[in-house]
Amino acid sequence: MKTNLGPRGAGGRGAVRKGLPQEVSPAAVSAPERATVFIAASLLLDYPKQNFGQILDQVQTETAKLPSPLEGNFSRWLEWARRVGKTKVEQTYVNTFDEQRRCALELSYYAAGDTRLRGQALLAFSQLYAAAGYNLVSGELPDYLPAVLEMAARSGDPIVEAALASHRDGLEVLRTALYQRESPWEQIVGAVCAVLPEIDEATRARYQRLIRQGPPAELVGINDLPFPTFPEATR
């Protein structure tokens, strides 16, 4: 399996409905079940590979063991992918993630935007990979969501999971953008959110502000990042 380490609703262009999705209910899962969610989401949020059919089979086998709400998230996406086929999934992926800024898969983009703070954020993620003993070999930026999910699944490192949780506001903006486009990938991001710590009021306020205003533009000066940089990961 290649990895990132060492109808109208299929994510078309532009929003097709307004409003916010229902809040995700936290799922009570074991550590292995959480890892299954992370690795399955990593595979399905990445651009379809040559062995697409094999990946679908593997994801279906593993996610079938998850509690029913989570299993349903993955089974609905898998049913859509099998129905429309690999070429359509590829086209929809590009239309969704490569051409819609609010559907960016780079985690720090939502909080840092196209500002100088983004460099600090990417450095923090690079340090996180090094601390967990991984090298990013896919050519993507270090905050690329599928790669971070894969690292979280394979390492089981609580610091990596904390990194994901600290970007919950960005994940919620992404989930909302996918919901508004009636994208099948909303189900996958929703599954990830369901196995992260429950969202608090401060995070809820941040992501709702980001939905209204979008990621920040260039800032004057260098300020602190709006999320933790995990100094423990630099040891």
Coordinates of C-alpha atoms in Angstrom, one line a residue:
M1 CA 0.0 0.0 0.0
K2 CA 1.5 3.3 -1.0
T3 CA 1.6 5.8 1.8
N4 CA 2.6 9.4 2.4
L5 CA 5.4 8.6 4.8
G6 CA 9.3 7.2 4.3
P7 CA -24.9 13.4 -8.6
R8 CA -24.3 17.2 -7.8
G9 CA -23.2 16.5 -4.4
A10 CA -19.8 15.0 -5.4
G11 CA -17.7 18.0 -4.5
G12 CA -18.4 20.1 -7.5
R13 CA -17.3 23.7 -7.9
G14 CA -18.7 26.2 -5.4
A15 CA -21.2 25.9 -2.6
V16 CA -24.5 24.3 -3.4
R17 CA -26.2 24.7 -0.1
K18 CA -26.0 27.1 2.9
G19 CA -25.8 26.6 6.6
L20 CA -23.7 24.5 8.9
P21 CA -23.6 20.8 9.2
Q22 CA -24.7 19.1 12.4
E23 CA -22.1 19.1 15.1
V24 CA -20.2 15.9 15.3
S25 CA -21.0 13.7 18.3
P26 CA -17.8 12.3 20.0
A27 CA -17.4 8.6 19.4
A28 CA -16.2 6.3 22.2
V29 CA -13.4 4.3 20.6
S30 CA -10.4 2.3 21.6
A31 CA -6.9 3.4 20.6
P32 CA -6.8 0.8 17.8
E33 CA -10.2 1.9 16.5
R34 CA -9.0 5.6 16.5
A35 CA -5.9 4.5 14.6
T36 CA -8.2 2.7 12.0
V37 CA -10.2 5.9 11.5
F38 CA -7.0 7.9 11.0
I39 CA -5.3 5.6 8.5
A40 CA -8.6 5.0 6.6
A41 CA -9.2 8.7 6.4
S42 CA -5.6 9.3 5.3
L43 CA -6.1 6.9 2.4
L44 CA -9.4 8.3 1.2
L45 CA -8.4 12.0 1.6
D46 CA -5.4 11.5 -0.6
Y47 CA -5.5 11.6 -4.4
P48 CA -6.6 8.2 -5.7
K49 CA -3.6 5.9 -6.3
Q50 CA -3.2 3.3 -9.0
N51 CA -4.3 0.5 -6.6
F52 CA -7.5 2.4 -5.9
G53 CA -9.7 -0.7 -5.9
Q54 CA -7.4 -2.5 -3.5
I55 CA -7.4 0.4 -1.2
L56 CA -11.2 0.5 -1.2
D57 CA -11.3 -3.2 -0.3
Q58 CA -8.8 -2.7 2.5
V59 CA -10.6 0.3 3.9
Q60 CA -13.9 -1.5 3.8
T61 CA -12.6 -4.6 5.6
E62 CA -11.0 -2.5 8.4
T63 CA -13.7 0.1 8.9
A64 CA -16.4 -2.6 9.0
K65 CA -15.1 -3.3 12.5
L66 CA -15.7 0.2 13.8
P67 CA -18.8 1.3 15.9
S68 CA -21.8 1.8 13.7
P69 CA -21.8 5.6 13.3
L70 CA -18.2 5.6 12.2
E71 CA -18.6 2.6 10.0
G72 CA -21.5 4.4 8.3
N73 CA -19.3 7.4 7.5
F74 CA -16.9 5.2 5.6
S75 CA -19.4 2.9 4.0
R76 CA -21.3 5.8 2.5
W77 CA -18.1 7.2 0.9
L78 CA -17.1 3.7 -0.3
E79 CA -20.5 3.1 -1.9
W80 CA -20.3 6.4 -3.8
A81 CA -16.7 5.7 -5.0
R82 CA -17.6 2.2 -6.2
R83 CA -20.7 3.6 -8.0
V84 CA -19.0 6.4 -9.8
G85 CA -15.6 4.8 -10.5
K86 CA -12.0 5.9 -10.1
T87 CA -12.0 8.5 -13.0
K88 CA -14.9 10.3 -11.5
V89 CA -13.4 10.2 -8.0
E90 CA -10.2 11.7 -9.4
Q91 CA -12.1 14.5 -11.2
T92 CA -14.2 15.3 -8.2
Y93 CA -11.1 15.3 -5.9
V94 CA -9.4 17.9 -8.1
N95 CA -12.5 20.0 -8.3
T96 CA -12.9 19.8 -4.5
F97 CA -9.5 20.0 -3.0
D98 CA -7.3 21.6 -5.7
E99 CA -9.6 24.3 -6.8
Q100 CA -11.4 25.3 -3.6
R101 CA -9.4 27.3 -1.1
R102 CA -11.9 26.6 1.7
C103 CA -11.3 22.9 1.1
A104 CA -7.5 23.0 1.5
L105 CA -6.0 19.9 3.0
E106 CA -3.1 21.8 4.6
L107 CA -4.1 22.1 8.2
S108 CA -2.3 25.3 9.1
Y109 CA -3.7 27.2 6.2
Y110 CA -7.0 27.8 8.0
A111 CA -5.4 29.6 11.0
A112 CA -2.3 31.1 9.3
G113 CA -3.5 31.6 5.8
D114 CA -1.1 33.0 3.3
T115 CA 0.9 34.9 5.9
R116 CA 4.4 34.7 7.3
L117 CA 3.0 32.8 10.2
R118 CA 2.5 29.9 7.9
G119 CA 6.3 29.3 7.8
Q120 CA 6.4 28.9 11.6
A121 CA 3.5 26.5 11.4
L122 CA 5.2 24.3 8.7
L123 CA 8.4 24.3 10.7
A124 CA 6.4 23.1 13.8
F125 CA 4.9 20.2 11.7
S126 CA 8.4 19.3 10.4
Q127 CA 9.7 19.1 13.9
L128 CA 6.7 16.9 14.8
Y129 CA 7.6 14.4 12.1
A130 CA 11.2 14.3 13.2
A131 CA 10.2 13.8 16.9
A132 CA 7.9 10.9 15.9
G133 CA 10.7 9.3 13.8
Y134 CA 9.1 9.8 10.4
N135 CA 10.2 11.4 7.2
L136 CA 7.6 12.9 4.8
V137 CA 8.4 11.4 1.4
S138 CA 5.3 12.3 -0.6
G139 CA 6.4 15.8 -1.7
E140 CA 3.5 17.4 0.1
L141 CA 3.8 20.2 2.7
P142 CA 4.3 18.8 6.3
D143 CA 0.8 20.0 7.4
Y144 CA -0.9 17.9 4.6
L145 CA -3.8 16.3 6.4
P146 CA -3.5 12.7 4.9
A147 CA 0.1 12.6 6.0
V148 CA -0.6 13.9 9.5
L149 CA -3.4 11.3 9.9
E150 CA -1.1 8.6 8.7
M151 CA 1.6 9.6 11.2
A152 CA -1.0 9.7 14.0
A153 CA -2.2 6.2 13.1
R154 CA 1.2 4.6 12.8
S155 CA 3.0 6.4 15.7
G156 CA 0.2 6.3 18.3
D157 CA 2.0 9.4 19.7
P158 CA -0.3 11.5 21.9
I159 CA 1.6 14.7 20.7
V160 CA 0.7 13.9 17.1
E161 CA -3.0 13.5 18.1
A162 CA -2.7 16.7 20.1
A163 CA -1.5 18.4 16.9
L164 CA -4.6 17.2 15.1
A165 CA -6.9 18.3 17.9
S166 CA -5.3 21.8 18.0
H167 CA -6.4 22.3 14.4
R168 CA -10.0 21.3 15.1
D169 CA -11.2 24.7 14.0
G170 CA -9.6 24.2 10.6
L171 CA -11.0 20.7 10.3
E172 CA -14.5 22.1 11.1
V173 CA -14.1 24.8 8.4
L174 CA -13.1 22.1 6.0
R175 CA -16.0 19.9 7.0
T176 CA -18.4 22.8 6.6
A177 CA -17.1 23.6 3.1
L178 CA -17.5 20.0 2.1
Y179 CA -21.0 19.9 3.6
Q180 CA -22.0 23.0 1.6
R181 CA -20.7 21.4 -1.6
E182 CA -22.6 18.1 -0.7
S183 CA -19.2 16.4 -1.0
P184 CA -18.8 12.7 0.0
W185 CA -15.6 13.6 1.8
E186 CA -17.6 15.4 4.5
Q187 CA -18.3 12.0 5.9
I188 CA -14.5 11.2 6.1
V189 CA -13.6 14.5 7.8
G190 CA -16.6 14.0 10.1
A191 CA -15.2 10.6 11.2
V192 CA -11.9 12.2 12.1
C193 CA -13.5 14.9 14.1
A194 CA -15.6 12.3 15.9
V195 CA -12.6 10.6 17.4
L196 CA -10.9 13.8 18.5
P197 CA -11.6 15.5 21.9
E198 CA -15.0 17.2 22.1
I199 CA -15.0 20.7 20.7
D200 CA -15.1 23.5 23.2
E201 CA -16.7 26.9 23.0
A202 CA -13.5 28.8 22.1
T203 CA -12.8 26.4 19.2
R204 CA -16.4 26.7 18.1
A205 CA -16.1 30.5 18.0
R206 CA -12.8 30.3 16.1
Y207 CA -14.1 28.1 13.3
Q208 CA -17.4 30.0 13.0
R209 CA -15.3 33.2 12.5
L210 CA -13.1 31.4 9.9
I211 CA -16.2 30.3 8.1
R212 CA -17.5 33.9 7.9
Q213 CA -14.1 35.6 7.2
G214 CA -11.9 33.0 5.6
P215 CA -8.2 32.5 6.4
P216 CA -6.1 35.6 7.3
A217 CA -4.3 37.6 4.7
E218 CA -0.7 38.8 5.1
L219 CA 0.0 40.3 8.6
V220 CA 2.3 43.1 9.6
G221 CA 5.0 41.7 11.8
I222 CA 5.4 38.2 13.2
N223 CA 3.0 37.3 16.0
D224 CA 2.5 34.1 17.9
L225 CA 0.8 31.3 16.1
P226 CA -2.9 30.9 16.8
F227 CA -2.3 27.2 17.8
P228 CA 0.3 25.3 19.9
T229 CA 3.7 24.6 18.3
F230 CA 4.3 21.6 20.5
P231 CA 7.8 22.4 21.8
E232 CA 7.9 18.9 23.3
A233 CA 8.2 17.6 19.7
T234 CA 11.6 19.3 19.2
R235 CA 13.4 17.2 21.7

